[in-house]
Short mmCIF file of C-alpha atoms in Angstrom, two decimals:
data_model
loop_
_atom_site.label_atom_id
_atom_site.label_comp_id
_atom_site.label_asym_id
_atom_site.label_seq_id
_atom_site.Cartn_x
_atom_site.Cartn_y
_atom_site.Cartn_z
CA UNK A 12 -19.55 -23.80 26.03
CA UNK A 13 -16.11 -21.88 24.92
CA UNK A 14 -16.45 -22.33 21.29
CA UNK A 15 -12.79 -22.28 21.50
CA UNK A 16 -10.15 -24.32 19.20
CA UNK A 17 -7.03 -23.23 20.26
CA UNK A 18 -5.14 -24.46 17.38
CA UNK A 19 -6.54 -21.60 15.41
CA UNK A 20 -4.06 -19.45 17.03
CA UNK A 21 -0.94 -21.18 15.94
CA UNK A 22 -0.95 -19.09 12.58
CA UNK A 23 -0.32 -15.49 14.48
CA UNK A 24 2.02 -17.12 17.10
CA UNK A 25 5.22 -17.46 15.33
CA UNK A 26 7.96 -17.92 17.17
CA UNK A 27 9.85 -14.97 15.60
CA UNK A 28 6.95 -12.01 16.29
CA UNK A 29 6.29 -14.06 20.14
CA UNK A 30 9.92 -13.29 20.61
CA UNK A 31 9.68 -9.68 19.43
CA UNK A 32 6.62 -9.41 21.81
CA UNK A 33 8.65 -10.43 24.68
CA UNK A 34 11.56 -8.08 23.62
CA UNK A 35 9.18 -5.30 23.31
CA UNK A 36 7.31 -6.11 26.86
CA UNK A 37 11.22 -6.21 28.12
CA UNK A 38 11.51 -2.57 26.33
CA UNK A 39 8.53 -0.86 27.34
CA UNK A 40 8.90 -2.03 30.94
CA UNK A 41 12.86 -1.87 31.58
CA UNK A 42 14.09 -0.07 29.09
CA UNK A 43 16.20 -2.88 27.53
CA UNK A 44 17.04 -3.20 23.77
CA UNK A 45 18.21 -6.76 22.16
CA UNK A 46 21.11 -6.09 19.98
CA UNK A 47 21.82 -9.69 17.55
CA UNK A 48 25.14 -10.09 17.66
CA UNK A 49 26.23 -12.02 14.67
CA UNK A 50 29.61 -12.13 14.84
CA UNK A 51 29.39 -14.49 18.21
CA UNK A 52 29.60 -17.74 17.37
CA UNK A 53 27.40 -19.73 19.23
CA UNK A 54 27.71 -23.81 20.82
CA UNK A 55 24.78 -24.57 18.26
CA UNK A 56 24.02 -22.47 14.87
CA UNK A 57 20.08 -22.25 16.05
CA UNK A 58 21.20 -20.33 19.05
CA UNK A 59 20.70 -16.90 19.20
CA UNK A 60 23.12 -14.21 20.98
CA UNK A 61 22.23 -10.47 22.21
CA UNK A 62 23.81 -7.74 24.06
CA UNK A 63 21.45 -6.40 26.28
CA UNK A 64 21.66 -2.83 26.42
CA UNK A 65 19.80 0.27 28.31
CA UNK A 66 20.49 3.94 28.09
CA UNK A 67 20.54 6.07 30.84
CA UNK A 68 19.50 9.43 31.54
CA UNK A 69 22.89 11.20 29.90
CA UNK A 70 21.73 9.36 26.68
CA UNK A 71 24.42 6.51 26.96
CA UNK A 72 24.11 2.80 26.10
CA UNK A 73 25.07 0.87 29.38
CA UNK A 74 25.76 -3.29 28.18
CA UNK A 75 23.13 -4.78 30.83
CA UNK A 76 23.49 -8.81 30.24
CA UNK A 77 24.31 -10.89 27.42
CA UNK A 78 21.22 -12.70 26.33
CA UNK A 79 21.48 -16.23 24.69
CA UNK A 80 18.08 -17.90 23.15
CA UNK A 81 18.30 -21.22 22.57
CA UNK A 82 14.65 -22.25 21.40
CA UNK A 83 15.10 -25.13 19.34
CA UNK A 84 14.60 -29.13 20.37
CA UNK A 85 17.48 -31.02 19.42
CA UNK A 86 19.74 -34.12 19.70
CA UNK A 87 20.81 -34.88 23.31
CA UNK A 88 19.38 -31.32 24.22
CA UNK A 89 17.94 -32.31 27.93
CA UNK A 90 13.80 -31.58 27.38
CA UNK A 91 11.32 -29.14 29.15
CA UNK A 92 12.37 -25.74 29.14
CA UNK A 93 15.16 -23.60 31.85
CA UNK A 94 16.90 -20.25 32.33
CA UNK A 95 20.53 -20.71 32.79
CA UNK A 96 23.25 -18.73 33.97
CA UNK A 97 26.70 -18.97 32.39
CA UNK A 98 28.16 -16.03 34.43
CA UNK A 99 25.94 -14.91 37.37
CA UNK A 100 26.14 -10.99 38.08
CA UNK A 101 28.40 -9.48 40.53
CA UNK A 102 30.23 -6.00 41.66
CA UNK A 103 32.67 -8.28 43.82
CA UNK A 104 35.50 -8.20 41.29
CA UNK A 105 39.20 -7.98 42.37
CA UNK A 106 40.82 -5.10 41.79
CA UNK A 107 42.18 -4.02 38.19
CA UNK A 108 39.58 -6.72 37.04
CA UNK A 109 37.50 -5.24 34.14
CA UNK A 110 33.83 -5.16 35.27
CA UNK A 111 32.65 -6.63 32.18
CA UNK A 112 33.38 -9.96 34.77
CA UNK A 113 30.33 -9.01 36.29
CA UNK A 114 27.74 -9.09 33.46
CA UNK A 115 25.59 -11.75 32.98
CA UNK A 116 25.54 -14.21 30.67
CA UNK A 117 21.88 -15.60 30.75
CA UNK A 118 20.66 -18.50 28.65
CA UNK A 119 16.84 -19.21 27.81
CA UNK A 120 16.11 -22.94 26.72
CA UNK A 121 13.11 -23.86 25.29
CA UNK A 122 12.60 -26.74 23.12
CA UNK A 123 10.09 -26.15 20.31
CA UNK A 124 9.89 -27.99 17.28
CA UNK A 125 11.77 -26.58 14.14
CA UNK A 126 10.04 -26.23 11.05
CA UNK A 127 11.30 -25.41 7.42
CA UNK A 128 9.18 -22.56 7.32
CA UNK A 129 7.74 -20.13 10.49
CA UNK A 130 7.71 -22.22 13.17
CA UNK A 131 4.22 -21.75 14.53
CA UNK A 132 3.75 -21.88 19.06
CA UNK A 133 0.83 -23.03 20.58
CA UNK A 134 -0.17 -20.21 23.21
CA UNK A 135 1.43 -22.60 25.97
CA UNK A 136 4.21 -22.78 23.82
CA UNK A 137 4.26 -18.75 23.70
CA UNK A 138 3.55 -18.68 27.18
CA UNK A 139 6.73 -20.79 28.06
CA UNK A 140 8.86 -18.43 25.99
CA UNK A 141 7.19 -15.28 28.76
CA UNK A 142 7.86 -17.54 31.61
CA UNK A 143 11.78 -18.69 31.08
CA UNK A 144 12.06 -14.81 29.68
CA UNK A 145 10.15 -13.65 33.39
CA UNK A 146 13.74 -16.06 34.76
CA UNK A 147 16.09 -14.40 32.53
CA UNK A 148 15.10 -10.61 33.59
CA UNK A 149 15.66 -12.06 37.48
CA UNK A 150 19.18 -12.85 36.27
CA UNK A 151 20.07 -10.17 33.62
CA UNK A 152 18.58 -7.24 36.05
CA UNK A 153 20.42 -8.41 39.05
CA UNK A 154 22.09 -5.65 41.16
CA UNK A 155 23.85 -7.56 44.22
CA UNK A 156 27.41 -6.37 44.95
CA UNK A 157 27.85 -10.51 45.60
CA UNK A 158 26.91 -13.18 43.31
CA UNK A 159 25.91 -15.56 45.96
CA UNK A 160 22.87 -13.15 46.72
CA UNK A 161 22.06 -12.56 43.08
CA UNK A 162 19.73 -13.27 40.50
CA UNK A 163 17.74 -16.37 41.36
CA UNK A 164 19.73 -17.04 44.16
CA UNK A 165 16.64 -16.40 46.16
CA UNK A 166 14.06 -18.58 47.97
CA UNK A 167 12.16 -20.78 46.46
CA UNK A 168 9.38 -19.02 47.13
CA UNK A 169 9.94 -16.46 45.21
CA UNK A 170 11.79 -17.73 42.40
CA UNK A 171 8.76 -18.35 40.19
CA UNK A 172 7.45 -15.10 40.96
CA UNK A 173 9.45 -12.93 38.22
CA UNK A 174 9.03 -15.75 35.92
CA UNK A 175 5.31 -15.76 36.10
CA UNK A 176 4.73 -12.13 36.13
CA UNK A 177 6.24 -12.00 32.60
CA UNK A 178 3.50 -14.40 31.88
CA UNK A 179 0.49 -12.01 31.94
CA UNK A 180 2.04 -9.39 29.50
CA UNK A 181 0.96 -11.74 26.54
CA UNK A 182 -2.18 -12.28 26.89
CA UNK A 183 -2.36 -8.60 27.11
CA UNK A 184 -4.82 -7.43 23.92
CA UNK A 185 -2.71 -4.57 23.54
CA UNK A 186 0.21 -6.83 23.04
CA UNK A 187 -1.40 -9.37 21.05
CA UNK A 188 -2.95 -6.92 18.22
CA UNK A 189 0.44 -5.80 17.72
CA UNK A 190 2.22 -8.86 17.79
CA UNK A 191 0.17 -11.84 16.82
CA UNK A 192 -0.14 -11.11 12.96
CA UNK A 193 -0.78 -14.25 11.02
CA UNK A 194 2.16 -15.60 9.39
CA UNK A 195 1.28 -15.46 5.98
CA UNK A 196 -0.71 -12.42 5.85
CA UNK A 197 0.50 -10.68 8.15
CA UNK A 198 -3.18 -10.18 9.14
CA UNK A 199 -3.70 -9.07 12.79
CA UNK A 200 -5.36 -11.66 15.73
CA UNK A 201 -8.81 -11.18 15.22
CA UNK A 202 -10.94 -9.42 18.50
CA UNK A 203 -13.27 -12.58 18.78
CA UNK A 204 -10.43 -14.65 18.95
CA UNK A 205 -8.70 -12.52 21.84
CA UNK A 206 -11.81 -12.59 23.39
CA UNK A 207 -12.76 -16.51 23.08
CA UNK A 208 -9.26 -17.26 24.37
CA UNK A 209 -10.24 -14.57 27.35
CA UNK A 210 -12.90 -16.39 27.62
CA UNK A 211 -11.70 -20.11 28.04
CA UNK A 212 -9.27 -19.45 30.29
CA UNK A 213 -11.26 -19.96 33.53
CA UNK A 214 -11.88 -23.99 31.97
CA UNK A 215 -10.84 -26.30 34.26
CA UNK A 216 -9.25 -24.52 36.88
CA UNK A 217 -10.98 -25.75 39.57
CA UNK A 218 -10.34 -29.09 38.67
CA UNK A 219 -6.32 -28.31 37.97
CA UNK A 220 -6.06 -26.02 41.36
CA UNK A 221 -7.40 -29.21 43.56
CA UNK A 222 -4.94 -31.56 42.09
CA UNK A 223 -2.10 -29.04 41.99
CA UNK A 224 -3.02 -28.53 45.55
CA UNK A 225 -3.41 -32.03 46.55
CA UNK A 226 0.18 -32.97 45.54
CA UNK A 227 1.24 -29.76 47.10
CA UNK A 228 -0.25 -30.76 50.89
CA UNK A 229 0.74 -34.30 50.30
CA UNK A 230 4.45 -33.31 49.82
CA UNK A 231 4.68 -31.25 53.16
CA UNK A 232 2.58 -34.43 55.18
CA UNK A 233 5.35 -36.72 53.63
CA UNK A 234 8.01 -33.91 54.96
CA UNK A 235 6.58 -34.16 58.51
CA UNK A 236 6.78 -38.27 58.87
CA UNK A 237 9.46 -38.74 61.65
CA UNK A 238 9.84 -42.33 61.55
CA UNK A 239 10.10 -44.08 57.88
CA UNK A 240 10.73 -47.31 59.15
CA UNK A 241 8.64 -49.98 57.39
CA UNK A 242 6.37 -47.01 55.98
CA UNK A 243 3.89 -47.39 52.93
CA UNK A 244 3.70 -44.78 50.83
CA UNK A 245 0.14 -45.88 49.44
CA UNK A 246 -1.61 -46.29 52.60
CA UNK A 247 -0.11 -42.67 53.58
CA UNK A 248 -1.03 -41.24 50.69
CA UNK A 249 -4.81 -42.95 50.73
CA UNK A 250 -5.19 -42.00 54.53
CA UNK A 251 -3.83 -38.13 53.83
CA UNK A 252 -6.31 -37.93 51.02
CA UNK A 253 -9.47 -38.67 52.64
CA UNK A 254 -8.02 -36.51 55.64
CA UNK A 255 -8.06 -33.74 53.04
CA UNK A 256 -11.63 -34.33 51.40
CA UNK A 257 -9.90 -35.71 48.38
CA UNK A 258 -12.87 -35.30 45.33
CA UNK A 259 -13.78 -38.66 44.61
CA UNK A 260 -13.80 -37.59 40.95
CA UNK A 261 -10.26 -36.10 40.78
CA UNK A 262 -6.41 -37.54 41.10
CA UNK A 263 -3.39 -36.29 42.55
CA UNK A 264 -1.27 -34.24 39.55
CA UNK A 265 1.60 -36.27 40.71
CA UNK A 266 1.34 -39.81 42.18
CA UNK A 267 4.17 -40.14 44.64
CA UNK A 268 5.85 -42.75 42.65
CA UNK A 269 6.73 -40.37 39.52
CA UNK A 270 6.75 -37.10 42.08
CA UNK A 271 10.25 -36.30 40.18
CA UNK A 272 9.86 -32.40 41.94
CA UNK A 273 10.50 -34.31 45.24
CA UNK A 274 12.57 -37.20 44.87
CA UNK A 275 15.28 -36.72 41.89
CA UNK A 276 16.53 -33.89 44.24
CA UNK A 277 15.89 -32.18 47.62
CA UNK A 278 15.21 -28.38 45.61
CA UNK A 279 11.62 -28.96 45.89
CA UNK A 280 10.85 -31.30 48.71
CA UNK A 281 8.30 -29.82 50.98
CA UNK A 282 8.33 -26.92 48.76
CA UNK A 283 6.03 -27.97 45.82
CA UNK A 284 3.16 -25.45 46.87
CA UNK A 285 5.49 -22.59 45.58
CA UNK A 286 3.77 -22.46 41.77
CA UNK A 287 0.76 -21.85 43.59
CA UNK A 288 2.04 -19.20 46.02
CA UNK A 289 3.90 -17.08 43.37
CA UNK A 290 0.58 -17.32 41.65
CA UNK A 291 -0.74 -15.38 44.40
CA UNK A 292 2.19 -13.36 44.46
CA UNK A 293 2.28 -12.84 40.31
CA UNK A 294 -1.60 -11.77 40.33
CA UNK A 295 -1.10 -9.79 42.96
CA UNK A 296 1.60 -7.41 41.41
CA UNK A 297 -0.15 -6.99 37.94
CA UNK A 298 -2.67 -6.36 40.11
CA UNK A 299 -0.67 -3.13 40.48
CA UNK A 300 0.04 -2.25 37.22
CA UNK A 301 -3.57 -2.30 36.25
CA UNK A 302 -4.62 -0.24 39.34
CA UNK A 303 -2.08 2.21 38.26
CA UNK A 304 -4.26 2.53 34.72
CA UNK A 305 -1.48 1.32 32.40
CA UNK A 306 0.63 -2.11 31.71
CA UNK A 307 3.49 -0.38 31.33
CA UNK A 308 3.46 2.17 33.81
CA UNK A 309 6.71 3.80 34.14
CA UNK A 310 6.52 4.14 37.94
CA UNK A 311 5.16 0.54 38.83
CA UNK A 312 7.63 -1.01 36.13
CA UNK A 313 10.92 0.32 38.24
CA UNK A 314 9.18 -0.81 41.29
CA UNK A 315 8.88 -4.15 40.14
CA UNK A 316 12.37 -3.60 39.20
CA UNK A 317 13.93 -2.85 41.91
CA UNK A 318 11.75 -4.96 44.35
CA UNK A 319 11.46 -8.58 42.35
CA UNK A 320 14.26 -8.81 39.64
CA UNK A 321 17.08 -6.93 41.05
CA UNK A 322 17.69 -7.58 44.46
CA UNK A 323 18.18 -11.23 44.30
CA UNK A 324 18.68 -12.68 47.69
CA UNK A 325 19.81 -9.11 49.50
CA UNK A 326 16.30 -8.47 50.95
CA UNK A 327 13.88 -11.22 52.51
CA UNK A 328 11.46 -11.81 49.98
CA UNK A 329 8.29 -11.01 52.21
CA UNK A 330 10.06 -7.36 52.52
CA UNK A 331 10.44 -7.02 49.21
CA UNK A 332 6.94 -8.13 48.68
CA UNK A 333 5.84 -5.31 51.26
CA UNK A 334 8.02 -2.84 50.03
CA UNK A 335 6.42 -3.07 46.57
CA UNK A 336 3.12 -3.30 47.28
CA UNK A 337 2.80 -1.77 50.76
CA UNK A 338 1.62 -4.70 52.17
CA UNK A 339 0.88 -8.42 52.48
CA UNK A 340 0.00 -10.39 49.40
CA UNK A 341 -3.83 -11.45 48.88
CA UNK A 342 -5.69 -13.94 47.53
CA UNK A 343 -8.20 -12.44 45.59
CA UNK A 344 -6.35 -11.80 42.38
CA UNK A 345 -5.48 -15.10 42.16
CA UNK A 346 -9.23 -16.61 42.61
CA UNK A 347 -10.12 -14.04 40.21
CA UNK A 348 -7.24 -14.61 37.50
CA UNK A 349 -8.67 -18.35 37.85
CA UNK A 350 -12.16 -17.41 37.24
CA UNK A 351 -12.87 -19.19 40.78
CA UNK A 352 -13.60 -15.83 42.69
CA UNK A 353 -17.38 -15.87 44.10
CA UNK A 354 -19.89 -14.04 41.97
CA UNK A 355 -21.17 -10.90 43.67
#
């Protein structure tokens, strides 16, 4: 039906111009430039280091966050991908303390495969490198006078919001024709192929969202169980299912024996619906910047700003989400960003 081979767009997905796309998207929105710093030695010679600098209205470079990219896979490196923070921002400094003790250090961890020549992303791949960059703006754009409050210190709710926001700038065509040039020719992404990939990404989303989902009500009806004595977990989770309507044809994402979101630690329990909810959160807000006629809007940008990747934890999050949007979150931009919207 899609025509679609995805693996044709390794070739303009190099991990060097996807990483000047996501420096540029962090430029053109925030004003930040990514100054190398090659004199910092780094923990691992395929790492990476930046200053993170913006210039303000007087025409002065202001350090924001030092920005460390650590993309490769690699001996005991732990897997999957994470934003760290090795110094989370602050304006609580004693005094005589020099407030360069209160600029981030943020680390983004990804785990691609190194090759001897350009090593080539799959768009997932290029898409992870968005998402843990959507983490490190939430921690390099903090503005909390406490650190306790800032960066991703927040709900968790909302903490996958700023992450997948980032997300939609690459699939941007505007972004792509000027980023995704083939690495050998330097040839850029071809329209049909922008537009196939456009195209395919409604496949299977209505089979992903019901087992996303399913795990997701499962995990708060396991959450609710006041008496685990003597309890089986499969009869629970065969009686919840058909209380939900469970599709014959489709399984849970997550049976609850490998549920690791839930049981290797509590940061998740009862909360695994949040992916889903900052979905409707993320679609929402570029919802906004495409209302407003332009993906990099100036105005909308330093709302977004100072509403999801400054404030940390110093505002509820459903205030911030009001204050930014001037009102409630909806739905619809997430049905239609899934292609599961009804047809008119």
């Amino acid at each position: 039906k899609y025509d679609f081979d995805e693996s044709l767009l390794r070739p303009y997905l190099s991990l060097d111009r996807m990483t000047d796309a996501f420096m540029a998207v962090s430029n053109k929105l925030f004003g930040l430039k990514y100054v190398k710093r090659e004199d910092i030695t780094s923990y691992h010679p395929d790492v990476n280091t930046y200053e993170v600098i913006e210039t303000d209205a007087d025409g002065n470079d202001k350090l924001v966050a030092i920005f460390i990219h650590d993309n490769f896979a690699r001996k005991f490196k732990s897997s999957g991908a994470w934003m760290s923070e090795y110094r989370g921002q602050t304006k609580n400094l004693p005094a005589g303390v020099d407030t360069m003790e209160g600029i981030p250090i943020i680390s983004n961890n990804n785990n691609f495969a190194k090759s001897s020549g350009p090593t080539l992303l799959s768009f997932d791949d290029a898409v992870t490198l968005f998402h843990e960059g959507g983490h490190g703006h939430h921690g390099m754009l903090s503005d909390a006078s406490y650190s306790r409050l800032a960066g991703t210190s927040v709900l968790t709710d909302f903490v996958e919001l700023p992450s997948q926001l980032m997300e939609h700038w690459l699939e941007q065509p505007e972004v792509l024709k000027e980023y995704a040039r083939h690495y050998e020719t330097n040839e850029q992404i071809p329209d049909e192929l922008i537009a196939k990939l456009k195209a395919a990404k409604s496949f299977n989303q209505g089979f992903e969202t019901i087992e996303y989902t399913a795990c997701a009500l499962l995990d708060m009806a396991l959450h609710q169980v006041e008496d685990y004595d003597n309890f089986d977990v499969a009869k629970f989770e065969e009686e919840e299912l058909n209380r939900l309507g469970m599709p014959k044809g489709i399984v849970m994402r997550h049976r609850p024996a490998h549920f690791q979101h839930l049981f290797c630690s509590n940061s998740y329990a009862a909360g695994y619906y949040v992916y889903l909810w900052a979905e409707v959160l993320d679609a929402d807000v570029f919802a906004a910047f495409k209302e407003a006629g332009n993906i990099f809007d100036k105005k909308t940008a330093l709302k977004a700003r100072e509403f999801i990747y400054s404030s940390g934890n110093t505002v509820a999050p459903d205030e911030l989400f009001r204050q930014f949007r001037g009102r409630d979150p909806e739905i619809q931009f997430m049905l239609e960003k899934k292609g599961l919207a009804a047809q008119s």
